[in-house]
Each structure stands twice: as structure tokens, then as C-alpha cells.
mmCIF file of N, CA and C in Angstrom:
data_model
loop_
_atom_site.group_PDB
_atom_site.id
_atom_site.type_symbol
_atom_site.label_atom_id
_atom_site.label_comp_id
_atom_site.label_asym_id
_atom_site.label_seq_id
_atom_site.Cartn_x
_atom_site.Cartn_y
_atom_site.Cartn_z
ATOM 1 N N MET M 1 152.754 -23.192 -32.996
ATOM 2 C CA MET M 1 151.708 -23.074 -33.997
ATOM 3 C C MET M 1 150.425 -23.707 -33.435
ATOM 4 N N ILE M 2 149.293 -23.125 -33.784
ATOM 5 C CA ILE M 2 147.984 -23.633 -33.364
ATOM 6 C C ILE M 2 147.142 -23.859 -34.609
ATOM 7 N N LEU M 3 146.522 -25.036 -34.695
ATOM 8 C CA LEU M 3 145.626 -25.337 -35.818
ATOM 9 C C LEU M 3 144.230 -24.839 -35.467
ATOM 10 N N GLU M 4 143.604 -24.114 -36.391
ATOM 11 C CA GLU M 4 142.250 -23.606 -36.164
ATOM 12 C C GLU M 4 141.272 -24.260 -37.121
ATOM 13 N N THR M 5 140.177 -24.776 -36.562
ATOM 14 C CA THR M 5 139.117 -25.421 -37.325
ATOM 15 C C THR M 5 137.806 -24.728 -36.997
ATOM 16 N N GLU M 6 137.088 -24.288 -38.028
ATOM 17 C CA GLU M 6 135.819 -23.599 -37.810
ATOM 18 C C GLU M 6 134.650 -24.564 -37.962
ATOM 19 N N VAL M 7 133.688 -24.439 -37.050
ATOM 20 C CA VAL M 7 132.482 -25.276 -37.070
ATOM 21 C C VAL M 7 131.278 -24.378 -36.827
ATOM 22 N N THR M 8 130.223 -24.576 -37.622
ATOM 23 C CA THR M 8 128.958 -23.881 -37.373
ATOM 24 C C THR M 8 128.001 -24.874 -36.720
ATOM 25 N N VAL M 9 127.444 -24.489 -35.592
ATOM 26 C CA VAL M 9 126.569 -25.377 -34.825
ATOM 27 C C VAL M 9 125.267 -25.602 -35.594
ATOM 28 N N ARG M 10 124.972 -26.880 -35.857
ATOM 29 C CA ARG M 10 123.735 -27.255 -36.542
ATOM 30 C C ARG M 10 122.607 -27.423 -35.517
ATOM 31 N N PHE M 11 121.376 -27.258 -35.980
ATOM 32 C CA PHE M 11 120.209 -27.369 -35.099
ATOM 33 C C PHE M 11 120.163 -28.731 -34.397
ATOM 34 N N CYS M 12 120.507 -29.801 -35.134
ATOM 35 C CA CYS M 12 120.432 -31.154 -34.570
ATOM 36 C C CYS M 12 121.474 -31.387 -33.474
ATOM 37 N N GLU M 13 122.419 -30.471 -33.302
ATOM 38 C CA GLU M 13 123.455 -30.605 -32.277
ATOM 39 C C GLU M 13 123.078 -29.907 -30.975
ATOM 40 N N THR M 14 121.871 -29.341 -30.953
ATOM 41 C CA THR M 14 121.393 -28.676 -29.742
ATOM 42 C C THR M 14 120.374 -29.567 -29.040
ATOM 43 N N ASP M 15 120.054 -29.211 -27.808
ATOM 44 C CA ASP M 15 119.110 -30.022 -27.039
ATOM 45 C C ASP M 15 117.841 -29.229 -26.728
ATOM 46 N N ALA M 16 116.993 -29.804 -25.915
ATOM 47 C CA ALA M 16 115.697 -29.190 -25.600
ATOM 48 C C ALA M 16 115.848 -27.850 -24.884
ATOM 49 N N LEU M 17 116.995 -27.612 -24.276
ATOM 50 C CA LEU M 17 117.225 -26.341 -23.589
ATOM 51 C C LEU M 17 117.763 -25.267 -24.533
ATOM 52 N N GLY M 18 118.028 -25.658 -25.792
ATOM 53 C CA GLY M 18 118.455 -24.689 -26.798
ATOM 54 C C GLY M 18 119.949 -24.475 -26.890
ATOM 55 N N HIS M 19 120.723 -25.211 -26.100
ATOM 56 C CA HIS M 19 122.167 -25.051 -26.227
ATOM 57 C C HIS M 19 122.807 -26.328 -26.771
ATOM 58 N N ILE M 20 124.088 -26.239 -27.119
ATOM 59 C CA ILE M 20 124.783 -27.392 -27.708
ATOM 60 C C ILE M 20 124.747 -28.567 -26.734
ATOM 61 N N ASN M 21 124.303 -29.711 -27.232
ATOM 62 C CA ASN M 21 124.280 -30.918 -26.424
ATOM 63 C C ASN M 21 125.710 -31.338 -26.119
ATOM 64 N N ASN M 22 125.949 -31.837 -24.910
ATOM 65 C CA ASN M 22 127.317 -32.159 -24.496
ATOM 66 C C ASN M 22 127.992 -33.180 -25.403
ATOM 67 N N THR M 23 127.247 -34.098 -26.001
ATOM 68 C CA THR M 23 127.869 -35.094 -26.874
ATOM 69 C C THR M 23 128.379 -34.479 -28.175
ATOM 70 N N SER M 24 127.781 -33.362 -28.595
ATOM 71 C CA SER M 24 128.183 -32.719 -29.849
ATOM 72 C C SER M 24 129.609 -32.187 -29.782
ATOM 73 N N TYR M 25 130.044 -31.781 -28.599
ATOM 74 C CA TYR M 25 131.403 -31.256 -28.470
ATOM 75 C C TYR M 25 132.450 -32.291 -28.869
ATOM 76 N N PHE M 26 132.189 -33.562 -28.580
ATOM 77 C CA PHE M 26 133.146 -34.613 -28.931
ATOM 78 C C PHE M 26 133.226 -34.810 -30.449
ATOM 79 N N ILE M 27 132.133 -34.538 -31.140
ATOM 80 C CA ILE M 27 132.154 -34.568 -32.611
ATOM 81 C C ILE M 27 133.024 -33.429 -33.134
ATOM 82 N N TYR M 28 132.891 -32.249 -32.538
ATOM 83 C CA TYR M 28 133.721 -31.109 -32.948
ATOM 84 C C TYR M 28 135.203 -31.405 -32.692
ATOM 85 N N LEU M 29 135.499 -32.012 -31.546
ATOM 86 C CA LEU M 29 136.889 -32.337 -31.211
ATOM 87 C C LEU M 29 137.454 -33.365 -32.181
ATOM 88 N N GLU M 30 136.624 -34.343 -32.561
ATOM 89 C CA GLU M 30 137.077 -35.333 -33.539
ATOM 90 C C GLU M 30 137.360 -34.671 -34.887
ATOM 91 N N GLU M 31 136.492 -33.774 -35.316
ATOM 92 C CA GLU M 31 136.706 -33.073 -36.581
ATOM 93 C C GLU M 31 138.023 -32.306 -36.546
ATOM 94 N N SER M 32 138.293 -31.670 -35.426
ATOM 95 C CA SER M 32 139.541 -30.928 -35.286
ATOM 96 C C SER M 32 140.749 -31.864 -35.278
ATOM 97 N N ARG M 33 140.634 -33.021 -34.628
ATOM 98 C CA ARG M 33 141.746 -33.988 -34.631
ATOM 99 C C ARG M 33 142.035 -34.486 -36.043
ATOM 100 N N ILE M 34 140.990 -34.731 -36.828
ATOM 101 C CA ILE M 34 141.184 -35.169 -38.215
ATOM 102 C C ILE M 34 141.956 -34.105 -38.991
ATOM 103 N N LYS M 35 141.550 -32.845 -38.851
ATOM 104 C CA LYS M 35 142.261 -31.746 -39.526
ATOM 105 C C LYS M 35 143.704 -31.663 -39.037
ATOM 106 N N PHE M 36 143.903 -31.930 -37.755
ATOM 107 C CA PHE M 36 145.242 -31.903 -37.171
ATOM 108 C C PHE M 36 146.127 -32.980 -37.803
ATOM 109 N N PHE M 37 145.620 -34.210 -37.899
ATOM 110 C CA PHE M 37 146.400 -35.292 -38.507
ATOM 111 C C PHE M 37 146.674 -35.014 -39.989
ATOM 112 N N GLU M 38 145.693 -34.463 -40.686
ATOM 113 C CA GLU M 38 145.908 -34.094 -42.090
ATOM 114 C C GLU M 38 146.998 -33.031 -42.210
ATOM 115 N N ALA M 39 146.989 -32.056 -41.288
ATOM 116 C CA ALA M 39 148.018 -31.006 -41.313
ATOM 117 C C ALA M 39 149.406 -31.592 -41.061
ATOM 118 N N LEU M 40 149.465 -32.686 -40.314
ATOM 119 C CA LEU M 40 150.733 -33.373 -40.066
ATOM 120 C C LEU M 40 151.148 -34.251 -41.247
ATOM 121 N N GLY M 41 150.259 -34.379 -42.251
ATOM 122 C CA GLY M 41 150.577 -35.156 -43.443
ATOM 123 C C GLY M 41 150.079 -36.586 -43.414
ATOM 124 N N TYR M 42 149.187 -36.894 -42.458
ATOM 125 C CA TYR M 42 148.660 -38.258 -42.364
ATOM 126 C C TYR M 42 147.376 -38.396 -43.164
ATOM 127 N N SER M 43 147.264 -39.515 -43.854
ATOM 128 C CA SER M 43 146.078 -39.845 -44.634
ATOM 129 C C SER M 43 144.999 -40.371 -43.689
ATOM 130 N N MET M 44 143.765 -40.236 -44.087
ATOM 131 C CA MET M 44 142.669 -40.784 -43.298
ATOM 132 C C MET M 44 142.363 -42.225 -43.710
ATOM 133 N N ASP M 45 143.284 -42.856 -44.425
ATOM 134 C CA ASP M 45 143.147 -44.246 -44.845
ATOM 135 C C ASP M 45 143.289 -45.145 -43.616
ATOM 136 N N THR M 46 142.219 -45.864 -43.269
ATOM 137 C CA THR M 46 142.253 -46.704 -42.065
ATOM 138 C C THR M 46 143.225 -47.868 -42.173
ATOM 139 N N ASN M 47 143.637 -48.231 -43.383
ATOM 140 C CA ASN M 47 144.625 -49.298 -43.551
ATOM 141 C C ASN M 47 146.025 -48.838 -43.159
ATOM 142 N N GLU M 48 146.209 -47.524 -43.068
ATOM 143 C CA GLU M 48 147.513 -46.974 -42.720
ATOM 144 C C GLU M 48 147.464 -46.188 -41.403
ATOM 145 N N TRP M 49 146.419 -46.391 -40.636
ATOM 146 C CA TRP M 49 146.190 -45.600 -39.422
ATOM 147 C C TRP M 49 147.018 -46.135 -38.259
ATOM 148 N N ASN M 50 147.639 -45.234 -37.498
ATOM 149 C CA ASN M 50 148.503 -45.645 -36.397
ATOM 150 C C ASN M 50 148.215 -44.905 -35.098
ATOM 151 N N PHE M 51 146.987 -44.479 -34.901
ATOM 152 C CA PHE M 51 146.681 -43.713 -33.699
ATOM 153 C C PHE M 51 145.465 -44.305 -32.994
ATOM 154 N N ILE M 52 145.512 -44.280 -31.677
ATOM 155 C CA ILE M 52 144.370 -44.723 -30.883
ATOM 156 C C ILE M 52 144.233 -43.753 -29.709
ATOM 157 N N ILE M 53 143.012 -43.424 -29.358
ATOM 158 C CA ILE M 53 142.776 -42.487 -28.255
ATOM 159 C C ILE M 53 142.760 -43.269 -26.948
ATOM 160 N N ALA M 54 143.612 -42.865 -26.023
ATOM 161 C CA ALA M 54 143.661 -43.494 -24.702
ATOM 162 C C ALA M 54 142.715 -42.786 -23.743
ATOM 163 N N SER M 55 142.513 -41.490 -23.966
ATOM 164 C CA SER M 55 141.659 -40.707 -23.074
ATOM 165 C C SER M 55 141.194 -39.463 -23.798
ATOM 166 N N THR M 56 139.987 -39.058 -23.528
ATOM 167 C CA THR M 56 139.496 -37.785 -24.044
ATOM 168 C C THR M 56 138.509 -37.204 -23.043
ATOM 169 N N LYS M 57 138.485 -35.878 -22.965
ATOM 170 C CA LYS M 57 137.547 -35.215 -22.062
ATOM 171 C C LYS M 57 137.200 -33.850 -22.614
ATOM 172 N N CYS M 58 136.157 -33.285 -22.057
ATOM 173 C CA CYS M 58 135.736 -31.949 -22.453
ATOM 174 C C CYS M 58 135.144 -31.251 -21.232
ATOM 175 N N ASP M 59 135.647 -30.059 -20.953
ATOM 176 C CA ASP M 59 135.102 -29.235 -19.878
ATOM 177 C C ASP M 59 134.255 -28.145 -20.510
ATOM 178 N N PHE M 60 133.039 -28.015 -20.031
ATOM 179 C CA PHE M 60 132.086 -27.054 -20.577
ATOM 180 C C PHE M 60 132.167 -25.763 -19.756
ATOM 181 N N VAL M 61 132.577 -24.680 -20.406
ATOM 182 C CA VAL M 61 132.843 -23.425 -19.707
ATOM 183 C C VAL M 61 131.665 -22.465 -19.833
ATOM 184 N N ASN M 62 131.148 -22.304 -21.039
ATOM 185 C CA ASN M 62 129.993 -21.446 -21.314
ATOM 186 C C ASN M 62 129.080 -22.163 -22.307
ATOM 187 N N GLN M 63 127.827 -21.748 -22.355
ATOM 188 C CA GLN M 63 126.880 -22.384 -23.260
ATOM 189 C C GLN M 63 127.117 -21.936 -24.705
ATOM 190 N N GLY M 64 126.902 -22.874 -25.624
ATOM 191 C CA GLY M 64 126.936 -22.576 -27.047
ATOM 192 C C GLY M 64 125.563 -22.820 -27.627
ATOM 193 N N TYR M 65 125.275 -22.204 -28.779
ATOM 194 C CA TYR M 65 123.920 -22.232 -29.322
ATOM 195 C C TYR M 65 123.890 -22.528 -30.818
ATOM 196 N N PHE M 66 122.706 -22.880 -31.302
ATOM 197 C CA PHE M 66 122.458 -23.124 -32.718
ATOM 198 C C PHE M 66 122.957 -21.950 -33.554
ATOM 199 N N ASN M 67 123.597 -22.277 -34.658
ATOM 200 C CA ASN M 67 124.079 -21.336 -35.665
ATOM 201 C C ASN M 67 125.269 -20.488 -35.205
ATOM 202 N N GLN M 68 125.776 -20.760 -34.020
ATOM 203 C CA GLN M 68 126.971 -20.077 -33.543
ATOM 204 C C GLN M 68 128.179 -20.613 -34.324
ATOM 205 N N ILE M 69 129.100 -19.742 -34.653
ATOM 206 C CA ILE M 69 130.318 -20.168 -35.338
ATOM 207 C C ILE M 69 131.403 -20.340 -34.286
ATOM 208 N N LEU M 70 131.915 -21.556 -34.208
ATOM 209 C CA LEU M 70 132.931 -21.879 -33.219
ATOM 210 C C LEU M 70 134.284 -22.048 -33.894
ATOM 211 N N MET M 71 135.323 -21.622 -33.207
ATOM 212 C CA MET M 71 136.690 -21.844 -33.660
ATOM 213 C C MET M 71 137.325 -22.814 -32.665
ATOM 214 N N ILE M 72 137.816 -23.929 -33.182
ATOM 215 C CA ILE M 72 138.482 -24.911 -32.338
ATOM 216 C C ILE M 72 139.978 -24.746 -32.548
ATOM 217 N N LYS M 73 140.659 -24.368 -31.493
ATOM 218 C CA LYS M 73 142.103 -24.147 -31.539
ATOM 219 C C LYS M 73 142.779 -25.388 -30.960
ATOM 220 N N THR M 74 143.556 -26.078 -31.790
ATOM 221 C CA THR M 74 144.160 -27.352 -31.414
ATOM 222 C C THR M 74 145.676 -27.206 -31.336
ATOM 223 N N PHE M 75 146.241 -27.736 -30.259
ATOM 224 C CA PHE M 75 147.680 -27.635 -30.050
ATOM 225 C C PHE M 75 148.169 -28.785 -29.180
ATOM 226 N N VAL M 76 149.461 -29.055 -29.248
ATOM 227 C CA VAL M 76 150.089 -30.138 -28.484
ATOM 228 C C VAL M 76 150.634 -29.569 -27.183
ATOM 229 N N THR M 77 150.426 -30.296 -26.071
ATOM 230 C CA THR M 77 150.952 -29.843 -24.781
ATOM 231 C C THR M 77 151.973 -30.803 -24.188
ATOM 232 N N LYS M 78 152.037 -32.030 -24.715
ATOM 233 C CA LYS M 78 152.991 -32.993 -24.167
ATOM 234 C C LYS M 78 153.294 -34.045 -25.231
ATOM 235 N N ILE M 79 154.569 -34.410 -25.347
ATOM 236 C CA ILE M 79 154.981 -35.481 -26.247
ATOM 237 C C ILE M 79 155.800 -36.470 -25.441
ATOM 238 N N GLY M 80 155.340 -37.722 -25.402
ATOM 239 C CA GLY M 80 156.080 -38.781 -24.727
ATOM 240 C C GLY M 80 156.798 -39.642 -25.739
ATOM 241 N N THR M 81 157.199 -40.836 -25.338
ATOM 242 C CA THR M 81 157.889 -41.731 -26.259
ATOM 243 C C THR M 81 156.915 -42.488 -27.158
ATOM 244 N N LYS M 82 155.708 -42.779 -26.637
ATOM 245 C CA LYS M 82 154.719 -43.534 -27.412
ATOM 246 C C LYS M 82 153.370 -42.827 -27.510
ATOM 247 N N SER M 83 153.225 -41.701 -26.855
ATOM 248 C CA SER M 83 151.944 -40.997 -26.851
ATOM 249 C C SER M 83 152.180 -39.493 -26.812
ATOM 250 N N PHE M 84 151.117 -38.766 -27.088
ATOM 251 C CA PHE M 84 151.167 -37.311 -27.006
ATOM 252 C C PHE M 84 149.807 -36.799 -26.572
ATOM 253 N N GLU M 85 149.799 -35.561 -26.083
ATOM 254 C CA GLU M 85 148.576 -34.948 -25.585
ATOM 255 C C GLU M 85 148.266 -33.709 -26.406
ATOM 256 N N ILE M 86 147.022 -33.635 -26.864
ATOM 257 C CA ILE M 86 146.583 -32.421 -27.551
ATOM 258 C C ILE M 86 145.442 -31.792 -26.757
ATOM 259 N N ASN M 87 145.387 -30.484 -26.818
ATOM 260 C CA ASN M 87 144.319 -29.741 -26.177
ATOM 261 C C ASN M 87 143.583 -28.925 -27.223
ATOM 262 N N HIS M 88 142.344 -28.624 -26.903
ATOM 263 C CA HIS M 88 141.495 -27.838 -27.795
ATOM 264 C C HIS M 88 140.817 -26.742 -26.978
ATOM 265 N N ASP M 89 140.884 -25.521 -27.459
ATOM 266 C CA ASP M 89 140.070 -24.438 -26.914
ATOM 267 C C ASP M 89 138.981 -24.165 -27.933
ATOM 268 N N ILE M 90 137.735 -24.283 -27.505
ATOM 269 C CA ILE M 90 136.600 -23.997 -28.384
ATOM 270 C C ILE M 90 136.077 -22.620 -27.993
ATOM 271 N N VAL M 91 136.173 -21.688 -28.944
ATOM 272 C CA VAL M 91 135.768 -20.310 -28.674
ATOM 273 C C VAL M 91 134.719 -19.860 -29.679
ATOM 274 N N CYS M 92 133.906 -18.907 -29.271
ATOM 275 C CA CYS M 92 132.940 -18.286 -30.182
ATOM 276 C C CYS M 92 133.717 -17.378 -31.129
ATOM 277 N N SER M 93 133.556 -17.603 -32.429
ATOM 278 C CA SER M 93 134.282 -16.799 -33.421
ATOM 279 C C SER M 93 133.895 -15.322 -33.370
ATOM 280 N N GLN M 94 132.628 -15.050 -33.039
ATOM 281 C CA GLN M 94 132.158 -13.667 -33.050
ATOM 282 C C GLN M 94 132.636 -12.870 -31.832
ATOM 283 N N THR M 95 132.674 -13.526 -30.654
ATOM 284 C CA THR M 95 132.979 -12.793 -29.413
ATOM 285 C C THR M 95 134.336 -13.141 -28.811
ATOM 286 N N GLY M 96 134.889 -14.288 -29.194
ATOM 287 C CA GLY M 96 136.137 -14.750 -28.586
ATOM 288 C C GLY M 96 135.933 -15.429 -27.242
ATOM 289 N N GLN M 97 134.686 -15.550 -26.807
ATOM 290 C CA GLN M 97 134.385 -16.166 -25.515
ATOM 291 C C GLN M 97 134.735 -17.660 -25.536
ATOM 292 N N LEU M 98 135.401 -18.131 -24.484
ATOM 293 C CA LEU M 98 135.718 -19.537 -24.357
ATOM 294 C C LEU M 98 134.436 -20.310 -24.053
ATOM 295 N N ILE M 99 134.136 -21.316 -24.873
ATOM 296 C CA ILE M 99 132.928 -22.117 -24.700
ATOM 297 C C ILE M 99 133.260 -23.451 -24.019
ATOM 298 N N ALA M 100 134.347 -24.089 -24.439
ATOM 299 C CA ALA M 100 134.719 -25.388 -23.862
ATOM 300 C C ALA M 100 136.210 -25.631 -24.072
ATOM 301 N N LYS M 101 136.743 -26.556 -23.259
ATOM 302 C CA LYS M 101 138.141 -26.960 -23.375
ATOM 303 C C LYS M 101 138.169 -28.483 -23.496
ATOM 304 N N GLY M 102 138.828 -28.974 -24.539
ATOM 305 C CA GLY M 102 138.931 -30.411 -24.753
ATOM 306 C C GLY M 102 140.362 -30.886 -24.617
ATOM 307 N N ASN M 103 140.502 -32.193 -24.450
ATOM 308 C CA ASN M 103 141.815 -32.789 -24.259
ATOM 309 C C ASN M 103 141.772 -34.218 -24.771
ATOM 310 N N ALA M 104 142.865 -34.677 -25.366
ATOM 311 C CA ALA M 104 142.958 -36.078 -25.793
ATOM 312 C C ALA M 104 144.394 -36.560 -25.620
ATOM 313 N N ILE M 105 144.537 -37.768 -25.137
ATOM 314 C CA ILE M 105 145.824 -38.442 -25.098
ATOM 315 C C ILE M 105 145.781 -39.499 -26.190
ATOM 316 N N ILE M 106 146.731 -39.400 -27.108
ATOM 317 C CA ILE M 106 146.737 -40.252 -28.296
ATOM 318 C C ILE M 106 148.011 -41.082 -28.299
ATOM 319 N N VAL M 107 147.831 -42.377 -28.546
ATOM 320 C CA VAL M 107 148.939 -43.327 -28.544
ATOM 321 C C VAL M 107 149.263 -43.701 -29.984
ATOM 322 N N PHE M 108 150.556 -43.747 -30.306
ATOM 323 C CA PHE M 108 150.993 -44.265 -31.598
ATOM 324 C C PHE M 108 150.887 -45.779 -31.493
ATOM 325 N N PHE M 109 150.095 -46.408 -32.377
ATOM 326 C CA PHE M 109 149.668 -47.788 -32.177
ATOM 327 C C PHE M 109 149.804 -48.609 -33.454
ATOM 328 N N ASP M 110 150.291 -49.823 -33.307
ATOM 329 C CA ASP M 110 150.397 -50.771 -34.416
ATOM 330 C C ASP M 110 149.211 -51.733 -34.309
ATOM 331 N N PHE M 111 148.255 -51.587 -35.222
ATOM 332 C CA PHE M 111 147.046 -52.405 -35.157
ATOM 333 C C PHE M 111 147.285 -53.851 -35.561
ATOM 334 N N VAL M 112 148.311 -54.122 -36.346
ATOM 335 C CA VAL M 112 148.641 -55.499 -36.717
ATOM 336 C C VAL M 112 149.190 -56.236 -35.502
ATOM 337 N N GLU M 113 150.135 -55.606 -34.819
ATOM 338 C CA GLU M 113 150.737 -56.224 -33.635
ATOM 339 C C GLU M 113 149.928 -55.975 -32.362
ATOM 340 N N GLN M 114 148.952 -55.064 -32.433
ATOM 341 C CA GLN M 114 148.098 -54.719 -31.304
ATOM 342 C C GLN M 114 148.895 -54.231 -30.097
ATOM 343 N N LYS M 115 149.838 -53.315 -30.376
ATOM 344 C CA LYS M 115 150.587 -52.725 -29.273
ATOM 345 C C LYS M 115 151.075 -51.339 -29.654
ATOM 346 N N SER M 116 151.389 -50.562 -28.639
ATOM 347 C CA SER M 116 151.912 -49.225 -28.871
ATOM 348 C C SER M 116 153.339 -49.313 -29.375
ATOM 349 N N LYS M 117 153.721 -48.281 -30.103
ATOM 350 C CA LYS M 117 155.072 -48.207 -30.687
ATOM 351 C C LYS M 117 155.642 -46.825 -30.399
ATOM 352 N N PRO M 118 156.973 -46.700 -30.433
ATOM 353 C CA PRO M 118 157.568 -45.374 -30.267
ATOM 354 C C PRO M 118 157.141 -44.428 -31.392
ATOM 355 N N ILE M 119 156.961 -43.173 -31.037
ATOM 356 C CA ILE M 119 156.600 -42.148 -32.014
ATOM 357 C C ILE M 119 157.760 -41.984 -32.995
ATOM 358 N N PRO M 120 157.511 -42.118 -34.301
ATOM 359 C CA PRO M 120 158.585 -41.936 -35.289
ATOM 360 C C PRO M 120 159.126 -40.495 -35.276
ATOM 361 N N ASP M 121 160.366 -40.336 -35.672
ATOM 362 C CA ASP M 121 161.023 -39.026 -35.649
ATOM 363 C C ASP M 121 160.259 -37.970 -36.453
ATOM 364 N N LEU M 122 159.762 -38.341 -37.634
ATOM 365 C CA LEU M 122 159.046 -37.376 -38.473
ATOM 366 C C LEU M 122 157.775 -36.880 -37.775
ATOM 367 N N LEU M 123 157.043 -37.781 -37.139
ATOM 368 C CA LEU M 123 155.847 -37.392 -36.387
ATOM 369 C C LEU M 123 156.244 -36.522 -35.201
ATOM 370 N N TYR M 124 157.286 -36.903 -34.508
ATOM 371 C CA TYR M 124 157.758 -36.135 -33.354
ATOM 372 C C TYR M 124 158.047 -34.680 -33.750
ATOM 373 N N GLU M 125 158.735 -34.510 -34.872
ATOM 374 C CA GLU M 125 159.056 -33.160 -35.342
ATOM 375 C C GLU M 125 157.789 -32.381 -35.699
ATOM 376 N N GLY M 126 156.828 -33.054 -36.336
ATOM 377 C CA GLY M 126 155.557 -32.405 -36.660
ATOM 378 C C GLY M 126 154.802 -31.988 -35.409
ATOM 379 N N LEU M 127 154.774 -32.866 -34.418
ATOM 380 C CA LEU M 127 154.097 -32.552 -33.160
ATOM 381 C C LEU M 127 154.758 -31.363 -32.462
ATOM 382 N N LYS M 128 156.093 -31.337 -32.503
ATOM 383 C CA LYS M 128 156.817 -30.224 -31.874
ATOM 384 C C LYS M 128 156.425 -28.885 -32.469
ATOM 385 N N SER M 129 156.098 -28.858 -33.749
ATOM 386 C CA SER M 129 155.737 -27.586 -34.384
ATOM 387 C C SER M 129 154.403 -27.057 -33.873
ATOM 388 N N TYR M 130 153.577 -27.918 -33.257
ATOM 389 C CA TYR M 130 152.288 -27.496 -32.688
ATOM 390 C C TYR M 130 152.339 -27.433 -31.173
ATOM 391 N N MET M 131 153.531 -27.517 -30.613
ATOM 392 C CA MET M 131 153.709 -27.548 -29.159
ATOM 393 C C MET M 131 153.477 -26.166 -28.544
ATOM 394 N N VAL M 132 152.629 -26.126 -27.523
ATOM 395 C CA VAL M 132 152.379 -24.916 -26.755
ATOM 396 C C VAL M 132 152.590 -25.308 -25.300
ATOM 397 N N HIS M 133 153.388 -24.560 -24.595
ATOM 398 C CA HIS M 133 153.643 -24.858 -23.180
ATOM 399 C C HIS M 133 152.566 -24.205 -22.345
ATOM 400 N N SER M 134 151.907 -25.044 -21.535
ATOM 401 C CA SER M 134 150.817 -24.499 -20.716
ATOM 402 C C SER M 134 151.253 -24.208 -19.301
#
């Protein structure tokens, strides 16, 4: 299964050259991750939050522009004992053209104890449902 999140590029997310500023892509990826966690049944309540990003990146494939409608396709590519990897394909909704590819490694984390913890079985099963083998 792949989670799809739609984003319309706002004018303030573009730069002087008229295309999406590179920092804006990380905002889109964060929005998609939030939708992903909600789809897994997690609340956005920070008092109950158990995830921390260990790494994130974005490869820019084609230029995106103001008012373009983007579809962010989010899926899991790896599940470890304490962390998992999600990938994002950002495509133009109108043309299907790949605009960017994002990636994040997320650790299941106990903020009280300040250490990583094993992924609970229920989360593991949810992650498996979004697993795509690359």
C-alpha cells in the first residue's frame, strides 16, 4: 500500500528563479510523514510521541513551480528492530512527472528515557502494510 498526499505549491514556496525552493520540499515531506503516522493510528499529541528522525534527504529530479499540484507517494522500504525507512516520490499530479525523491530513517524513541526502543508489534504490522520492495 502507498499513502498519497496532495500538495499545491504556494507562491511563497518558490524562489527568485520561479521554481520550488529546495527547503520547501522538506516541508512537503514532513506533511506527508504526518499523514502517514495518522494513517497508522498515531496521534499528533507530542506528549505521546515516540518517533525521531535520524536522517532525511531529498533528491531533486525535475523543477516544480508555483500552483503546481504535487502528489507525494509515501511508502516503507525497510523495517529494522528499532527503526524504519520511508521513501517519498513527489510527482506532478497533472503529468505524472517525477519531481523529487525523499527519504527518511525514523527511530522509535522513548523521550523520557532518551533512548531508542524496539518497534512495538502493532506498529510493525502497520509498517508492513505500507512496505514496498525496491
